[in-house]
Short mmCIF file of N, CA and C in Angstrom, two decimals:
data_model
loop_
_atom_site.label_atom_id
_atom_site.label_comp_id
_atom_site.label_asym_id
_atom_site.label_seq_id
_atom_site.Cartn_x
_atom_site.Cartn_y
_atom_site.Cartn_z
N MET A 291 0.74 -1.07 -0.26
CA MET A 291 0.12 -0.12 0.35
C MET A 291 1.18 0.97 -0.02
N PHE A 292 0.46 2.52 0.31
CA PHE A 292 0.96 3.20 -0.01
C PHE A 292 1.24 4.24 1.24
N ARG A 293 2.36 4.99 1.69
CA ARG A 293 2.57 5.80 2.39
C ARG A 293 2.65 7.13 2.98
N VAL A 294 1.84 7.55 3.67
CA VAL A 294 1.81 8.86 3.86
C VAL A 294 2.75 9.91 5.23
N LEU A 295 3.06 10.82 4.99
CA LEU A 295 4.49 10.74 5.64
C LEU A 295 4.01 12.31 5.94
N PHE A 296 3.82 12.49 7.31
CA PHE A 296 3.70 13.74 7.72
C PHE A 296 5.41 14.58 8.52
N TYR A 297 5.95 15.50 7.67
CA TYR A 297 6.77 16.18 8.55
C TYR A 297 6.13 16.95 9.57
N GLN A 298 6.40 16.52 10.71
CA GLN A 298 7.00 17.63 11.64
C GLN A 298 5.16 18.70 12.55
N PRO A 299 4.08 17.42 12.17
CA PRO A 299 2.65 17.78 12.30
C PRO A 299 2.57 18.39 13.42
N GLU A 300 2.01 19.54 13.66
CA GLU A 300 1.22 20.81 14.68
C GLU A 300 -0.48 20.25 15.12
N ILE A 301 -1.01 20.15 14.53
CA ILE A 301 -2.72 19.85 15.04
C ILE A 301 -2.86 18.54 15.29
N PRO A 302 -2.99 18.28 16.74
CA PRO A 302 -3.59 17.00 16.85
C PRO A 302 -4.69 16.08 16.13
N PRO A 303 -6.41 16.97 15.78
CA PRO A 303 -6.79 16.19 14.91
C PRO A 303 -6.71 16.10 13.57
N ASN A 304 -5.47 16.56 12.94
CA ASN A 304 -5.22 16.40 11.44
C ASN A 304 -4.44 14.91 11.64
N THR A 305 -3.67 15.04 12.60
CA THR A 305 -3.25 13.78 12.55
C THR A 305 -3.90 12.50 12.69
N GLY A 306 -5.11 12.90 14.07
CA GLY A 306 -6.01 11.81 14.17
C GLY A 306 -6.89 11.57 13.07
N ASN A 307 -7.33 12.98 12.31
CA ASN A 307 -8.16 12.17 11.08
C ASN A 307 -7.00 11.49 10.10
N ALA A 308 -5.54 11.85 10.10
CA ALA A 308 -4.42 10.82 9.02
C ALA A 308 -4.71 9.55 9.64
N ILE A 309 -4.62 9.29 10.62
CA ILE A 309 -5.36 7.99 11.24
C ILE A 309 -6.25 7.25 11.42
N ARG A 310 -7.27 7.84 10.86
CA ARG A 310 -8.34 7.40 10.91
C ARG A 310 -8.29 6.70 9.70
N LEU A 311 -8.00 7.85 8.22
CA LEU A 311 -7.93 7.67 7.06
C LEU A 311 -6.69 6.33 6.67
N SER A 312 -5.09 5.89 7.37
CA SER A 312 -4.82 5.24 7.57
C SER A 312 -5.61 3.91 7.56
N ALA A 313 -5.92 3.69 8.81
CA ALA A 313 -7.05 2.49 9.05
C ALA A 313 -7.82 2.29 8.12
N ASN A 314 -8.30 3.08 7.02
CA ASN A 314 -9.55 2.90 6.88
C ASN A 314 -8.93 3.02 5.22
N THR A 315 -7.97 2.74 4.57
CA THR A 315 -7.27 2.65 3.51
C THR A 315 -6.16 1.24 2.84
N GLY A 316 -5.57 1.55 4.11
CA GLY A 316 -4.11 0.13 4.72
C GLY A 316 -3.44 1.14 4.61
N ALA A 317 -3.33 2.63 4.69
CA ALA A 317 -1.86 3.20 4.27
C ALA A 317 -1.37 3.38 5.35
N GLU A 318 0.19 2.92 4.91
CA GLU A 318 1.04 3.16 6.59
C GLU A 318 0.81 4.88 6.93
N LEU A 319 1.49 5.17 8.09
CA LEU A 319 0.94 6.53 8.28
C LEU A 319 2.37 7.09 9.11
N HIS A 320 3.83 7.60 8.44
CA HIS A 320 4.73 8.49 9.23
C HIS A 320 4.93 9.31 10.50
N LEU A 321 4.91 9.45 10.83
CA LEU A 321 4.96 11.16 11.31
C LEU A 321 6.66 11.25 11.84
N VAL A 322 6.97 12.48 11.19
CA VAL A 322 8.37 12.88 11.98
C VAL A 322 8.61 13.99 13.38
N GLU A 323 9.30 13.27 14.41
CA GLU A 323 9.45 14.76 15.54
C GLU A 323 9.90 15.54 14.30
N PRO A 324 9.85 16.58 15.60
CA PRO A 324 9.17 16.69 16.87
C PRO A 324 7.48 16.67 16.11
N LEU A 325 7.11 16.22 17.38
CA LEU A 325 5.47 17.00 17.18
C LEU A 325 5.05 17.94 17.55
N GLY A 326 3.67 18.57 17.64
CA GLY A 326 3.12 19.34 17.70
C GLY A 326 1.78 19.40 19.09
N PHE A 327 2.36 17.77 19.72
CA PHE A 327 1.23 17.12 20.57
C PHE A 327 1.56 16.17 21.60
N ALA A 328 0.34 15.29 22.28
CA ALA A 328 1.38 14.58 22.44
C ALA A 328 0.30 13.52 22.15
N PHE A 329 0.72 12.01 22.06
CA PHE A 329 -0.65 11.17 21.93
C PHE A 329 -1.06 10.51 22.45
N GLU A 330 -1.10 10.96 24.13
CA GLU A 330 -2.42 11.52 24.70
C GLU A 330 -3.50 12.49 24.45
N ASP A 331 -2.75 12.91 23.31
CA ASP A 331 -3.82 14.61 23.19
C ASP A 331 -5.37 14.48 23.07
N LYS A 332 -6.26 14.85 24.09
CA LYS A 332 -7.74 14.19 24.09
C LYS A 332 -8.56 14.40 22.23
N HIS A 333 -7.82 15.88 21.35
CA HIS A 333 -8.10 15.94 20.04
C HIS A 333 -7.51 15.27 19.20
N LEU A 334 -6.77 14.72 19.24
CA LEU A 334 -5.71 13.60 18.66
C LEU A 334 -6.80 12.14 18.27
N ARG A 335 -7.02 11.81 19.73
CA ARG A 335 -8.19 10.95 20.33
C ARG A 335 -8.95 10.79 19.38
N ARG A 336 -10.19 11.92 20.12
CA ARG A 336 -11.04 12.46 19.58
C ARG A 336 -11.52 12.12 17.67
N ALA A 337 -10.23 12.77 16.90
CA ALA A 337 -10.25 13.03 16.01
C ALA A 337 -10.34 11.29 15.10
N GLY A 338 -9.62 10.42 15.97
CA GLY A 338 -9.21 9.38 14.86
C GLY A 338 -10.02 8.26 15.12
N LEU A 339 -11.13 8.64 16.23
CA LEU A 339 -11.91 7.22 16.82
C LEU A 339 -11.44 6.53 17.75
N ASP A 340 -12.12 5.57 17.29
CA ASP A 340 -12.00 3.93 17.93
C ASP A 340 -10.62 2.83 16.51
N TYR A 341 -9.85 4.23 15.61
CA TYR A 341 -9.28 3.27 14.84
C TYR A 341 -7.73 3.21 15.41
N HIS A 342 -7.37 4.05 16.39
CA HIS A 342 -6.04 4.23 16.32
C HIS A 342 -5.00 2.83 16.22
N ASP A 343 -6.47 1.73 16.85
CA ASP A 343 -5.51 0.36 16.94
C ASP A 343 -5.55 -0.44 15.07
N LEU A 344 -6.09 0.07 14.40
CA LEU A 344 -6.31 -0.42 13.52
C LEU A 344 -5.20 0.06 11.97
N ALA A 345 -4.42 0.64 12.43
CA ALA A 345 -3.79 2.13 11.72
C ALA A 345 -2.92 1.36 12.03
N HIS A 346 -1.92 1.33 11.10
CA HIS A 346 0.32 1.51 11.39
C HIS A 346 0.93 2.76 11.25
N VAL A 347 0.62 2.87 12.64
CA VAL A 347 1.46 4.81 12.51
C VAL A 347 2.71 4.11 13.20
N ARG A 348 3.86 4.96 12.84
CA ARG A 348 5.52 4.58 13.01
C ARG A 348 5.21 5.98 13.42
N VAL A 349 6.27 6.95 14.27
CA VAL A 349 6.65 8.23 15.07
C VAL A 349 8.60 7.90 14.33
N HIS A 350 8.98 9.08 13.82
CA HIS A 350 10.37 8.60 13.49
C HIS A 350 11.14 9.95 14.51
N PRO A 351 12.01 9.71 14.55
CA PRO A 351 13.11 10.85 15.89
C PRO A 351 13.53 12.38 14.56
N ASP A 352 13.20 11.72 13.52
CA ASP A 352 14.05 12.56 12.36
C ASP A 352 13.83 12.67 10.75
N LEU A 353 14.37 12.86 9.76
CA LEU A 353 13.65 12.81 8.69
C LEU A 353 14.76 11.39 8.02
N ASP A 354 15.72 11.72 8.52
CA ASP A 354 16.93 10.63 8.14
C ASP A 354 16.86 9.72 8.96
N ALA A 355 15.89 9.24 9.71
CA ALA A 355 15.37 8.24 10.47
C ALA A 355 13.82 7.52 9.33
N ALA A 356 13.64 8.96 8.61
CA ALA A 356 12.31 8.07 7.96
C ALA A 356 12.57 7.90 6.96
N TRP A 357 13.30 8.37 6.57
CA TRP A 357 14.14 7.62 4.93
C TRP A 357 14.40 7.27 5.27
N GLU A 358 15.53 6.23 5.91
CA GLU A 358 15.74 5.06 6.39
C GLU A 358 15.13 3.81 6.55
N ALA A 359 13.63 4.29 6.79
CA ALA A 359 12.77 3.24 7.08
C ALA A 359 12.04 3.03 6.02
N LEU A 360 12.05 4.21 5.36
CA LEU A 360 10.84 4.22 4.36
C LEU A 360 11.60 3.64 2.83
N LEU A 361 13.12 4.41 2.18
CA LEU A 361 13.40 4.13 0.90
C LEU A 361 14.21 2.37 1.33
N PRO A 362 13.97 2.05 -0.53
CA PRO A 362 14.09 3.29 -1.79
C PRO A 362 12.64 2.82 -1.97
N ALA A 363 12.14 4.38 -2.19
CA ALA A 363 10.95 4.13 -2.85
C ALA A 363 10.16 5.98 -3.51
N ASN A 364 9.53 5.70 -4.49
CA ASN A 364 9.19 7.71 -4.93
C ASN A 364 8.92 8.03 -3.93
N VAL A 365 8.97 9.26 -4.09
CA VAL A 365 8.40 10.27 -3.29
C VAL A 365 8.50 11.61 -3.30
N TYR A 366 6.64 11.78 -2.99
CA TYR A 366 6.60 13.06 -3.61
C TYR A 366 5.89 13.73 -2.62
N ALA A 367 6.75 15.04 -2.83
CA ALA A 367 6.69 16.33 -1.69
C ALA A 367 5.52 16.69 -2.02
N PHE A 368 4.53 17.33 -1.37
CA PHE A 368 3.42 17.86 -1.62
C PHE A 368 3.75 19.44 -0.77
N SER A 369 3.11 19.99 -2.04
CA SER A 369 3.76 22.09 -1.59
C SER A 369 2.81 22.58 -2.88
N ALA A 370 2.20 23.95 -1.87
CA ALA A 370 1.21 24.82 -2.97
C ALA A 370 2.24 25.72 -4.04
N ARG A 371 3.76 25.82 -3.89
CA ARG A 371 4.24 25.81 -5.08
C ARG A 371 4.47 25.25 -5.55
N ALA A 372 4.49 24.01 -6.01
CA ALA A 372 4.82 23.18 -6.66
C ALA A 372 4.32 23.37 -7.98
N GLU A 373 5.31 22.81 -9.38
CA GLU A 373 4.61 22.72 -10.98
C GLU A 373 3.61 21.92 -10.95
N HIS A 374 3.82 20.62 -11.11
CA HIS A 374 2.95 19.92 -11.62
C HIS A 374 2.25 19.55 -10.35
N ARG A 375 0.85 18.90 -10.87
CA ARG A 375 -0.34 18.39 -10.44
C ARG A 375 0.12 16.84 -10.20
N TYR A 376 -0.90 17.23 -8.35
CA TYR A 376 -1.02 15.76 -7.94
C TYR A 376 -1.09 14.50 -9.00
N THR A 377 -2.41 14.86 -9.94
CA THR A 377 -3.00 13.34 -11.24
C THR A 377 -1.90 13.56 -11.77
N ASP A 378 -0.62 13.94 -12.01
CA ASP A 378 -0.48 13.97 -13.57
C ASP A 378 0.93 12.65 -12.74
N VAL A 379 0.93 12.46 -11.71
CA VAL A 379 1.96 10.90 -11.44
C VAL A 379 1.19 9.64 -11.22
N ALA A 380 1.62 8.93 -11.97
CA ALA A 380 1.48 7.43 -12.00
C ALA A 380 1.64 6.53 -10.80
N TYR A 381 1.58 7.01 -9.19
CA TYR A 381 1.30 5.93 -8.16
C TYR A 381 1.46 4.83 -7.94
N GLN A 382 2.62 4.20 -7.36
CA GLN A 382 2.92 2.92 -7.53
C GLN A 382 2.86 2.00 -5.54
N PRO A 383 2.11 1.57 -5.26
CA PRO A 383 2.06 0.76 -4.05
C PRO A 383 3.53 0.46 -3.86
N GLY A 384 3.71 1.59 -2.24
CA GLY A 384 5.03 1.59 -1.39
C GLY A 384 5.17 3.61 -1.67
N ASP A 385 4.74 4.00 -2.61
CA ASP A 385 5.17 5.03 -2.79
C ASP A 385 4.72 6.19 -1.45
N VAL A 386 5.30 7.26 -1.48
CA VAL A 386 5.74 7.99 -0.02
C VAL A 386 4.88 9.39 -0.37
N LEU A 387 3.55 9.96 -0.10
CA LEU A 387 3.47 11.68 0.02
C LEU A 387 3.53 11.88 0.91
N LEU A 388 4.20 13.38 0.86
CA LEU A 388 5.05 13.77 1.70
C LEU A 388 4.51 15.50 2.35
N PHE A 389 4.18 15.17 3.59
CA PHE A 389 3.11 16.97 3.59
C PHE A 389 4.30 17.44 4.76
N GLY A 390 3.45 18.91 4.37
CA GLY A 390 4.53 19.44 5.92
C GLY A 390 3.69 20.17 6.80
N PRO A 391 4.17 19.92 8.07
CA PRO A 391 3.47 20.77 8.86
C PRO A 391 2.19 22.05 8.74
N GLU A 392 1.79 21.78 9.61
CA GLU A 392 -0.16 22.80 9.51
C GLU A 392 0.76 24.47 8.72
N SER A 393 1.84 24.93 9.69
CA SER A 393 1.29 26.42 9.37
C SER A 393 2.53 26.99 8.70
N VAL A 394 3.54 26.49 7.95
CA VAL A 394 4.70 26.66 7.04
C VAL A 394 4.60 25.67 5.88
N GLY A 395 3.74 24.10 5.67
CA GLY A 395 4.49 23.68 4.95
C GLY A 395 5.79 23.07 5.16
N LEU A 396 5.98 22.63 3.94
CA LEU A 396 7.28 21.83 3.80
C LEU A 396 8.29 22.60 3.72
N PRO A 397 9.31 22.58 4.41
CA PRO A 397 11.24 23.88 4.38
C PRO A 397 11.34 22.97 3.15
N ASP A 398 11.58 24.80 2.45
CA ASP A 398 12.77 24.60 0.59
C ASP A 398 13.73 22.85 0.73
N GLU A 399 14.43 22.66 2.02
CA GLU A 399 15.35 22.25 2.55
C GLU A 399 14.78 20.23 1.91
N VAL A 400 13.34 20.43 2.61
CA VAL A 400 12.55 19.07 2.65
C VAL A 400 12.65 18.68 1.29
N GLN A 401 11.60 19.72 0.64
CA GLN A 401 10.80 19.64 -0.65
C GLN A 401 11.69 19.26 -1.37
N HIS A 402 13.36 19.60 -2.02
CA HIS A 402 14.12 19.68 -2.56
C HIS A 402 14.77 18.85 -2.17
N ALA A 403 15.17 17.57 -1.39
CA ALA A 403 15.88 16.94 -0.59
C ALA A 403 16.46 15.84 -2.06
N PRO A 404 17.65 15.33 -2.11
CA PRO A 404 17.46 14.02 -3.11
C PRO A 404 16.88 13.10 -2.93
N GLN A 405 16.27 12.61 -1.53
CA GLN A 405 15.21 11.41 -1.76
C GLN A 405 13.70 11.64 -2.13
N VAL A 406 13.80 13.41 -2.43
CA VAL A 406 12.15 13.56 -3.17
C VAL A 406 12.16 13.59 -4.28
N THR A 407 11.08 12.57 -5.13
CA THR A 407 11.24 12.01 -6.71
C THR A 407 10.62 12.87 -7.29
N LYS A 408 9.75 14.03 -6.89
CA LYS A 408 8.91 14.80 -7.53
C LYS A 408 7.95 15.95 -6.61
N ARG A 409 7.93 17.45 -7.08
CA ARG A 409 7.18 18.11 -5.66
C ARG A 409 5.60 18.00 -6.31
N VAL A 410 4.35 18.06 -6.28
CA VAL A 410 3.54 18.56 -6.77
C VAL A 410 2.30 18.94 -5.81
N ARG A 411 1.06 19.49 -6.37
CA ARG A 411 0.35 20.26 -5.83
C ARG A 411 -1.33 20.47 -6.21
N LEU A 412 -1.73 20.78 -4.92
CA LEU A 412 -3.41 20.27 -5.66
C LEU A 412 -3.98 21.79 -6.37
N PRO A 413 -4.22 21.56 -7.07
CA PRO A 413 -4.66 22.91 -7.23
C PRO A 413 -5.50 23.84 -6.31
N MET A 414 -5.23 25.14 -6.71
CA MET A 414 -6.67 25.59 -6.01
C MET A 414 -6.90 26.75 -6.40
N ARG A 415 -7.75 27.94 -6.13
CA ARG A 415 -8.01 29.20 -6.55
C ARG A 415 -7.51 29.63 -6.61
N PRO A 416 -6.85 31.40 -7.13
CA PRO A 416 -5.83 31.93 -7.22
C PRO A 416 -5.95 32.45 -5.91
N GLY A 417 -5.26 33.26 -5.53
CA GLY A 417 -4.75 33.21 -4.01
C GLY A 417 -5.59 32.73 -3.11
N SER A 418 -5.92 32.12 -2.54
CA SER A 418 -5.51 30.65 -1.68
C SER A 418 -4.36 29.88 -1.10
N ARG A 419 -4.45 30.32 -0.32
CA ARG A 419 -3.09 29.94 0.04
C ARG A 419 -2.70 28.35 0.60
N SER A 420 -3.72 27.86 1.41
CA SER A 420 -3.12 26.03 1.65
C SER A 420 -4.77 25.63 2.29
N LEU A 421 -4.58 24.17 1.76
CA LEU A 421 -5.27 23.36 2.07
C LEU A 421 -5.39 23.02 3.12
N ASN A 422 -6.56 22.32 4.33
CA ASN A 422 -6.22 21.33 5.70
C ASN A 422 -5.22 20.48 5.38
N LEU A 423 -4.51 19.48 5.93
CA LEU A 423 -3.18 18.79 5.76
C LEU A 423 -4.20 17.87 5.36
N ALA A 424 -5.26 16.80 6.67
CA ALA A 424 -5.82 16.39 6.95
C ALA A 424 -6.10 16.13 4.95
N ASN A 425 -7.04 16.54 4.89
CA ASN A 425 -7.86 16.76 3.30
C ASN A 425 -6.83 16.55 2.19
N THR A 426 -6.18 17.15 2.64
CA THR A 426 -4.45 17.04 1.03
C THR A 426 -4.90 15.99 1.18
N ALA A 427 -4.20 15.39 2.40
CA ALA A 427 -3.65 13.79 2.22
C ALA A 427 -4.45 12.42 2.07
N SER A 428 -5.67 13.27 2.47
CA SER A 428 -6.93 12.01 1.65
C SER A 428 -7.32 12.47 0.54
N ILE A 429 -7.14 13.59 -0.51
CA ILE A 429 -7.23 13.85 -1.96
C ILE A 429 -6.34 12.82 -2.30
N ALA A 430 -5.45 13.39 -2.14
CA ALA A 430 -4.22 13.00 -2.73
C ALA A 430 -4.02 10.88 -2.28
N LEU A 431 -4.39 10.54 -1.01
CA LEU A 431 -4.34 9.13 -1.39
C LEU A 431 -5.00 8.52 -2.11
N TYR A 432 -6.43 9.07 -2.08
CA TYR A 432 -7.40 8.48 -2.35
C TYR A 432 -7.21 8.89 -4.11
N GLU A 433 -6.39 9.24 -4.72
CA GLU A 433 -6.16 9.45 -5.83
C GLU A 433 -5.11 8.42 -6.22
N ALA A 434 -4.46 8.17 -5.52
CA ALA A 434 -3.24 6.95 -5.97
C ALA A 434 -3.54 5.95 -5.41
N TRP A 435 -4.61 5.59 -4.74
CA TRP A 435 -5.25 4.21 -4.85
C TRP A 435 -6.42 3.89 -5.72
N ARG A 436 -7.20 5.27 -6.25
CA ARG A 436 -8.05 4.87 -7.13
C ARG A 436 -7.03 4.57 -8.34
N GLN A 437 -5.84 5.19 -8.51
CA GLN A 437 -5.38 4.55 -9.68
C GLN A 437 -5.01 2.97 -9.81
N HIS A 438 -4.96 2.39 -8.25
CA HIS A 438 -5.29 0.73 -8.67
C HIS A 438 -6.62 0.42 -8.05
N ASP A 439 -7.62 1.03 -8.68
CA ASP A 439 -8.70 0.39 -8.35
C ASP A 439 -9.08 -0.24 -7.26
N PHE A 440 -9.11 0.45 -6.48
CA PHE A 440 -8.68 0.61 -5.02
C PHE A 440 -8.30 -0.91 -4.17
N THR A 441 -7.56 -1.56 -4.76
CA THR A 441 -6.64 -2.68 -4.21
C THR A 441 -7.08 -3.06 -3.24
N GLY A 442 -7.79 -3.80 -2.49
CA GLY A 442 -8.21 -4.75 -0.87
C GLY A 442 -9.15 -3.64 0.10
N GLY A 443 -9.97 -2.81 -1.33
CA GLY A 443 -10.89 -2.30 -0.46
C GLY A 443 -12.36 -2.95 -1.00
N ALA A 444 -13.60 -2.65 -0.24
CA ALA A 444 -14.56 -3.35 -0.34
C ALA A 444 -15.50 -2.11 -1.32
#
């Protein structure tokens, strides 16, 4: 399946929703520290409902540790400033969908890291700054999964 990587997420409900997304799609969720919350946070628990035990979640102390666990793989970095649309990618199982922190997005050094295969974006209306992190991850993951006829889904 696909792997979703949140680099230093800050808002507990977004990660809780991603946990739920992971459980419902079979995707792995990888989180890079520092996190802007504790796993005991009530907002994280509430957003994830009872899906925490059904999701495959792994926390990495830093990006290098995440790369070590995830590579080799295609890594698609999502950025509002990217030139390529997320729908222009032919996703393969095992691909990594990389997203940055809610307040600032992916830092340039992460977007342009040698491990990143391509930078992609979701189209938005002119003047829009960003989409919600959990929503963006959902849209991207479902496109990748759709390309594989929702294999493993009911």
